[in-house]
Short mmCIF file of C-alpha atoms in Angstrom, two decimals:
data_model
loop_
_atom_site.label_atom_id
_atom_site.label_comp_id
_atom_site.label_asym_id
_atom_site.label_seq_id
_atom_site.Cartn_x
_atom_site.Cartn_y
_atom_site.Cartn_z
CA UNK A 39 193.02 118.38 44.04
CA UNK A 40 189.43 119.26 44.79
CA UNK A 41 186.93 119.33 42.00
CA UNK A 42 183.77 121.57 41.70
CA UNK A 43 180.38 120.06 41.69
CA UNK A 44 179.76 120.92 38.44
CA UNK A 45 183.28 119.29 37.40
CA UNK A 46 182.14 116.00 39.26
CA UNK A 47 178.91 116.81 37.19
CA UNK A 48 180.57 116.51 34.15
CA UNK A 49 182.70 113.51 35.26
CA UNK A 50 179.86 111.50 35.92
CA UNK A 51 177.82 112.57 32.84
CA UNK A 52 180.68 111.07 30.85
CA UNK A 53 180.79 108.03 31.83
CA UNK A 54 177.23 107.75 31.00
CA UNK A 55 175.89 106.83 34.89
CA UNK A 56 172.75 107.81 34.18
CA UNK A 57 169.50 106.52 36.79
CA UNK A 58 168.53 103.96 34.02
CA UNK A 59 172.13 103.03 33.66
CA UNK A 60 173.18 102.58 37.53
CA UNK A 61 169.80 100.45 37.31
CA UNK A 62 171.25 98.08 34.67
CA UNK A 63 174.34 97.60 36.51
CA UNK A 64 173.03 96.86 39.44
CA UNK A 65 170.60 94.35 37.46
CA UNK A 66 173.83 91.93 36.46
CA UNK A 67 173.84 91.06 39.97
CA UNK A 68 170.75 88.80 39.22
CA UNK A 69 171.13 88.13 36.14
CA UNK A 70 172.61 84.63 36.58
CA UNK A 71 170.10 83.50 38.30
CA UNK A 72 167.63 80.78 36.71
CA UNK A 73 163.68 79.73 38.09
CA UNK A 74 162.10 76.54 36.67
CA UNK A 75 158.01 77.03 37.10
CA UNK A 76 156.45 73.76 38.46
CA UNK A 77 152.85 73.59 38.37
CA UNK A 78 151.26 69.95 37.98
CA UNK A 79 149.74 66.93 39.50
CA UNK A 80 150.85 63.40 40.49
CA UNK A 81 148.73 60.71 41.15
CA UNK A 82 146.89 57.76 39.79
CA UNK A 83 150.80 55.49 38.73
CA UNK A 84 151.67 58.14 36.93
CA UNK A 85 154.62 60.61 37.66
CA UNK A 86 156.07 64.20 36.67
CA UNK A 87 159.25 63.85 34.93
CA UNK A 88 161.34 67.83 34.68
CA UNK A 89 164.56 67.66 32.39
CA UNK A 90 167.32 69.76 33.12
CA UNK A 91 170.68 70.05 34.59
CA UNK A 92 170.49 70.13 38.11
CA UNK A 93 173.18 70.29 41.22
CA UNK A 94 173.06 70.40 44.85
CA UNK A 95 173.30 74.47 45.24
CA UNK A 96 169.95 74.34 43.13
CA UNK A 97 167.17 75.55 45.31
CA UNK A 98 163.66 73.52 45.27
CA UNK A 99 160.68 75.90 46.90
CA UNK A 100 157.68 73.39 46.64
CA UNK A 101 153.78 73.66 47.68
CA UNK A 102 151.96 70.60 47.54
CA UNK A 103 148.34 69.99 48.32
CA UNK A 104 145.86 68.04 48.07
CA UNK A 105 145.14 63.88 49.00
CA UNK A 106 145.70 60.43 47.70
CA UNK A 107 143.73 57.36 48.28
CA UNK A 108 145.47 54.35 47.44
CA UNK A 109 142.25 51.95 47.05
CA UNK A 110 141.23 49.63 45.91
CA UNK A 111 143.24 47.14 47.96
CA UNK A 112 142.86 48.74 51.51
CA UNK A 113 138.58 48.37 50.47
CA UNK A 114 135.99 50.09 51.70
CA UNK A 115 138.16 52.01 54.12
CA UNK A 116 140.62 53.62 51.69
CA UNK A 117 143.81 54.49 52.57
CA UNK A 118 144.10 58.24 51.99
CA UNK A 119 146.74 60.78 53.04
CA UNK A 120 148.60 63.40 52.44
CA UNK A 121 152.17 64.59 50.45
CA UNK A 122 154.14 63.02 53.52
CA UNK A 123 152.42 59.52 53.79
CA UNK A 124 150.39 60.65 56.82
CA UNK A 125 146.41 59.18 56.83
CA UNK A 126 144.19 62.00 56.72
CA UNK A 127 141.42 59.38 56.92
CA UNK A 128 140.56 56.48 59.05
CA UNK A 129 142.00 53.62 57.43
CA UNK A 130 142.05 49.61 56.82
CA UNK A 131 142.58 47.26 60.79
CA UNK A 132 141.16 50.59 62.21
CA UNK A 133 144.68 52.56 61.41
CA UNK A 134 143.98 56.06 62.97
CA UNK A 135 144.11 58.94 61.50
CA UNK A 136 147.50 61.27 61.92
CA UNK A 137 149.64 57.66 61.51
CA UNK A 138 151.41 55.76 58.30
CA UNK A 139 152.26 52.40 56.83
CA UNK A 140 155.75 52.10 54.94
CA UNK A 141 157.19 50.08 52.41
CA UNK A 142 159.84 47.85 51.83
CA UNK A 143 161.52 50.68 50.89
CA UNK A 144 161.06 52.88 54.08
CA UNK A 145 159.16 55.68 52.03
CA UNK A 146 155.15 56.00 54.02
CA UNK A 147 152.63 54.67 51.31
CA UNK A 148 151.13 57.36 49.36
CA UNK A 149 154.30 60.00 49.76
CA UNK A 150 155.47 62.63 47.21
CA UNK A 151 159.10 61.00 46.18
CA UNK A 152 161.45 63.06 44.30
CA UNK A 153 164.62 61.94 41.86
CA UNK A 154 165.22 59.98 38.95
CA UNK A 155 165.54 56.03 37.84
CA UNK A 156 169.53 56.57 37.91
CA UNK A 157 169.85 58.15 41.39
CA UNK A 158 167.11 56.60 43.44
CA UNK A 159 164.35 58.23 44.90
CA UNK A 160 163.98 60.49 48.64
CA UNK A 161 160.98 61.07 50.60
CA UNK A 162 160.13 64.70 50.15
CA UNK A 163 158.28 65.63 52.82
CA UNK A 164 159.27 63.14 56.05
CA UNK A 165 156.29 61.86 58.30
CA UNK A 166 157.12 64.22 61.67
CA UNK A 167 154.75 66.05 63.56
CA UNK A 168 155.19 68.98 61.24
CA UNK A 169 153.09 67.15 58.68
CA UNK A 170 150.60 65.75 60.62
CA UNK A 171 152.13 62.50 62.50
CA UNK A 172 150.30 62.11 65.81
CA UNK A 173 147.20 64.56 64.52
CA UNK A 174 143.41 64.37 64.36
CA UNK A 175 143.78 66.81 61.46
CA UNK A 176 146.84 66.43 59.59
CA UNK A 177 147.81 68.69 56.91
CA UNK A 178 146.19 68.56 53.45
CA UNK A 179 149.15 71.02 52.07
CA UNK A 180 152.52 71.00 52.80
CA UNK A 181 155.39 73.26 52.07
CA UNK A 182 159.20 72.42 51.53
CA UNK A 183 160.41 75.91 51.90
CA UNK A 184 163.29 76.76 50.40
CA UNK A 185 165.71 74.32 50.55
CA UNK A 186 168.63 72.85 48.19
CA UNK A 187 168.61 69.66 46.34
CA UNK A 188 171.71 69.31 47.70
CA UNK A 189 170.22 68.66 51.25
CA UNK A 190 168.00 66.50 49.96
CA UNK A 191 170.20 64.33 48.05
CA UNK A 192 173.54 65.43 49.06
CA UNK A 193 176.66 67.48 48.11
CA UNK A 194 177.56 65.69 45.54
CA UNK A 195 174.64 65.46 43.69
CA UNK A 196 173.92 66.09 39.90
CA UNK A 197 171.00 65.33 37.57
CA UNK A 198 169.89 65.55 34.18
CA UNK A 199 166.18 64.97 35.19
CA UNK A 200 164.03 65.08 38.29
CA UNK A 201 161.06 63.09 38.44
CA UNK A 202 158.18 62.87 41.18
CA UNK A 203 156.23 60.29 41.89
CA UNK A 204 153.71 58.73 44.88
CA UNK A 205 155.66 55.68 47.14
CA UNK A 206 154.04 52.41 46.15
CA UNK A 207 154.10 49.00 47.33
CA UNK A 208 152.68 45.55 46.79
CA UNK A 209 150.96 43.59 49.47
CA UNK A 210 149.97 40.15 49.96
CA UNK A 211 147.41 39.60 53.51
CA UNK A 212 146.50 36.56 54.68
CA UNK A 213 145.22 33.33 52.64
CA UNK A 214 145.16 35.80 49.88
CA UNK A 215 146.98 34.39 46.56
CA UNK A 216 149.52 36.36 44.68
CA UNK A 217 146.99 36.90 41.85
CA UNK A 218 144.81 39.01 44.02
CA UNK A 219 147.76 41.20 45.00
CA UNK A 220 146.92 44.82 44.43
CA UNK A 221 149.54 47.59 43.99
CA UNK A 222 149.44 50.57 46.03
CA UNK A 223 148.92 53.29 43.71
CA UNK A 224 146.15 51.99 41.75
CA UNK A 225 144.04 54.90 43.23
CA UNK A 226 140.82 54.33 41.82
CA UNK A 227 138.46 56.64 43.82
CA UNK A 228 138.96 60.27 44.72
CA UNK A 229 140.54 62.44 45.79
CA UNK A 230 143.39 60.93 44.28
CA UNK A 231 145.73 63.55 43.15
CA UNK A 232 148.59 65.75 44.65
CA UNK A 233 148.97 69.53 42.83
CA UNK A 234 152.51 71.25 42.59
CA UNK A 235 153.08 74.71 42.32
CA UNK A 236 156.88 76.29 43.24
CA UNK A 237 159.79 76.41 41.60
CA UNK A 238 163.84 75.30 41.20
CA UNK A 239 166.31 78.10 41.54
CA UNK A 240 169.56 77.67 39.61
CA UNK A 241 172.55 79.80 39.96
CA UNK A 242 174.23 80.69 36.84
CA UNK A 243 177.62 81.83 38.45
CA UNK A 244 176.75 85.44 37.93
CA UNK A 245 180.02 87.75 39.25
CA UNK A 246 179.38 89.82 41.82
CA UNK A 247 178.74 93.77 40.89
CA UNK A 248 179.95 97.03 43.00
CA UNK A 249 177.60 99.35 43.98
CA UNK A 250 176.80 101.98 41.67
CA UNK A 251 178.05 104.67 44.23
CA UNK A 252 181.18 102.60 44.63
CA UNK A 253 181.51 102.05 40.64
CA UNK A 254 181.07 106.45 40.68
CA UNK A 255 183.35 107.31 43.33
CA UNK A 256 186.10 104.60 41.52
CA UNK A 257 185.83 106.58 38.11
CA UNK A 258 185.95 109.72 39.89
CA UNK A 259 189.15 108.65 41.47
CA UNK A 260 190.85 107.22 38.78
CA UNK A 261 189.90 110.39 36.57
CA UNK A 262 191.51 112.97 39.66
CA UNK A 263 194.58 110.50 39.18
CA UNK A 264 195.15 111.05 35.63
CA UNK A 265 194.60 114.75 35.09
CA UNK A 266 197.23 114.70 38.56
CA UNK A 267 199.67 112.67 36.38
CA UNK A 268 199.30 115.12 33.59
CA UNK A 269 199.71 118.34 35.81
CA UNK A 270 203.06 117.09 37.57
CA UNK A 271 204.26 115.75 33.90
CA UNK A 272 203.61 119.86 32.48
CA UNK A 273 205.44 121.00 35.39
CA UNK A 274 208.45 118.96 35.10
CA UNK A 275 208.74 120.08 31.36
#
């Protein structure tokens, strides 16, 4: 059966497919999908706590700039650096620039850690090259791109909250007695804090949705079939 353009006219002006109603269709695609602003700063002991329900197909997209110094212990010298632990300054025993200390823990002092009391905590950015390891000029802002929490954490993981923090440690040099122990984090000169801005993508489990040609040329189809059905069922009368 062959229709007439204005029959296929008609067709597709009942089933309402108008431009502003292929446009909604096509909208459902996205509409599952979920973004979580982030736009704050870390520094001084304190930490950025996000609620939520997280999981590993989440996707974190994170800028992070700024620098830390994590006097008073290291004295006069400081001990600044970056979101990956990397000195952007000249520090304490003559530590160059483009290097890092760690802690007990293995996180670099002064590093942007993300996850929760429960779960633990991860390293966001890692002290490589690409963050300024081995330069004279390391990077003052650093990007994670967009990545899942799930490669961060791993496949398995789930959350209720994310929190983000700076890596911290305690140190004790030389004759020094455990009352004049400082903690890394006490940052008591400037610059001393780290600036998010970015965002965590959640899927809601949106379906997927047919093109809206595909969706016309289906209802065009099934509509040929019936009045087809109803022709041969008039003939056989």
């Amino acid at each position: 059966m062959i229709f007439s353009a204005s029959a296929i006219s008609t067709i597709v002006k009942k089933v309402s497919l108008t431009t502003a109603g292929i446009a909604s269709i096509v909208a459902l695609s996205a509409a599952g999908t979920h973004a979580t602003t982030i736009n704050t700063q870390v520094g001084s002991e304190s930490l950025f706590s996000l609620p939520g329900s997280f999981s590993a197909s989440d996707t974190i997209d994170l800028t992070v700039s700024g620098e830390v110094d994590s006097s008073p212990f290291f004295g006069s010298d400081g001990y600044t650096t970056n979101a990956a632990g990397i000195l952007t300054v000249g520090s304490f025993f003559e530590q160059p620039v483009g290097s890092f200390f760690t802690t007990e823990s293995g996180f670099s002092i002064g590093a942007l850690l993300i996850g929760n009391d429960d779960l633990g905590f991860e390293q966001l950015f890692p002290s490589n090259e690409g963050n300024g390891l081995g330069s004279d000029t390391p990077p003052t802002t650093l990007l994670t791109g967009p990545v899942t929490l799930g490669s961060i954490f791993g496949s398995s993981f789930t959350a209720t909250s994310l929190k983000f923090k700076i890596a911290a440690e305690e140190f004790a040099l030389g004759a020094q007695s455990a009352s004049s122990i400082s903690t890394v984090g006490s940052f008591a000169s400037v610059p001393n804090v780290y600036t998010l801005t970015g965002s965590i993508s959640q899927a809601g489990g949106a379906t997927a949705v047919p093109e809206p040609f595909t969706i016309i040329g289906t209802l065009i189809g099934g509509t040929a079939a019936l009045r087809m059905r109803k022709k041969l069922k008039s003939t056989n009368i």
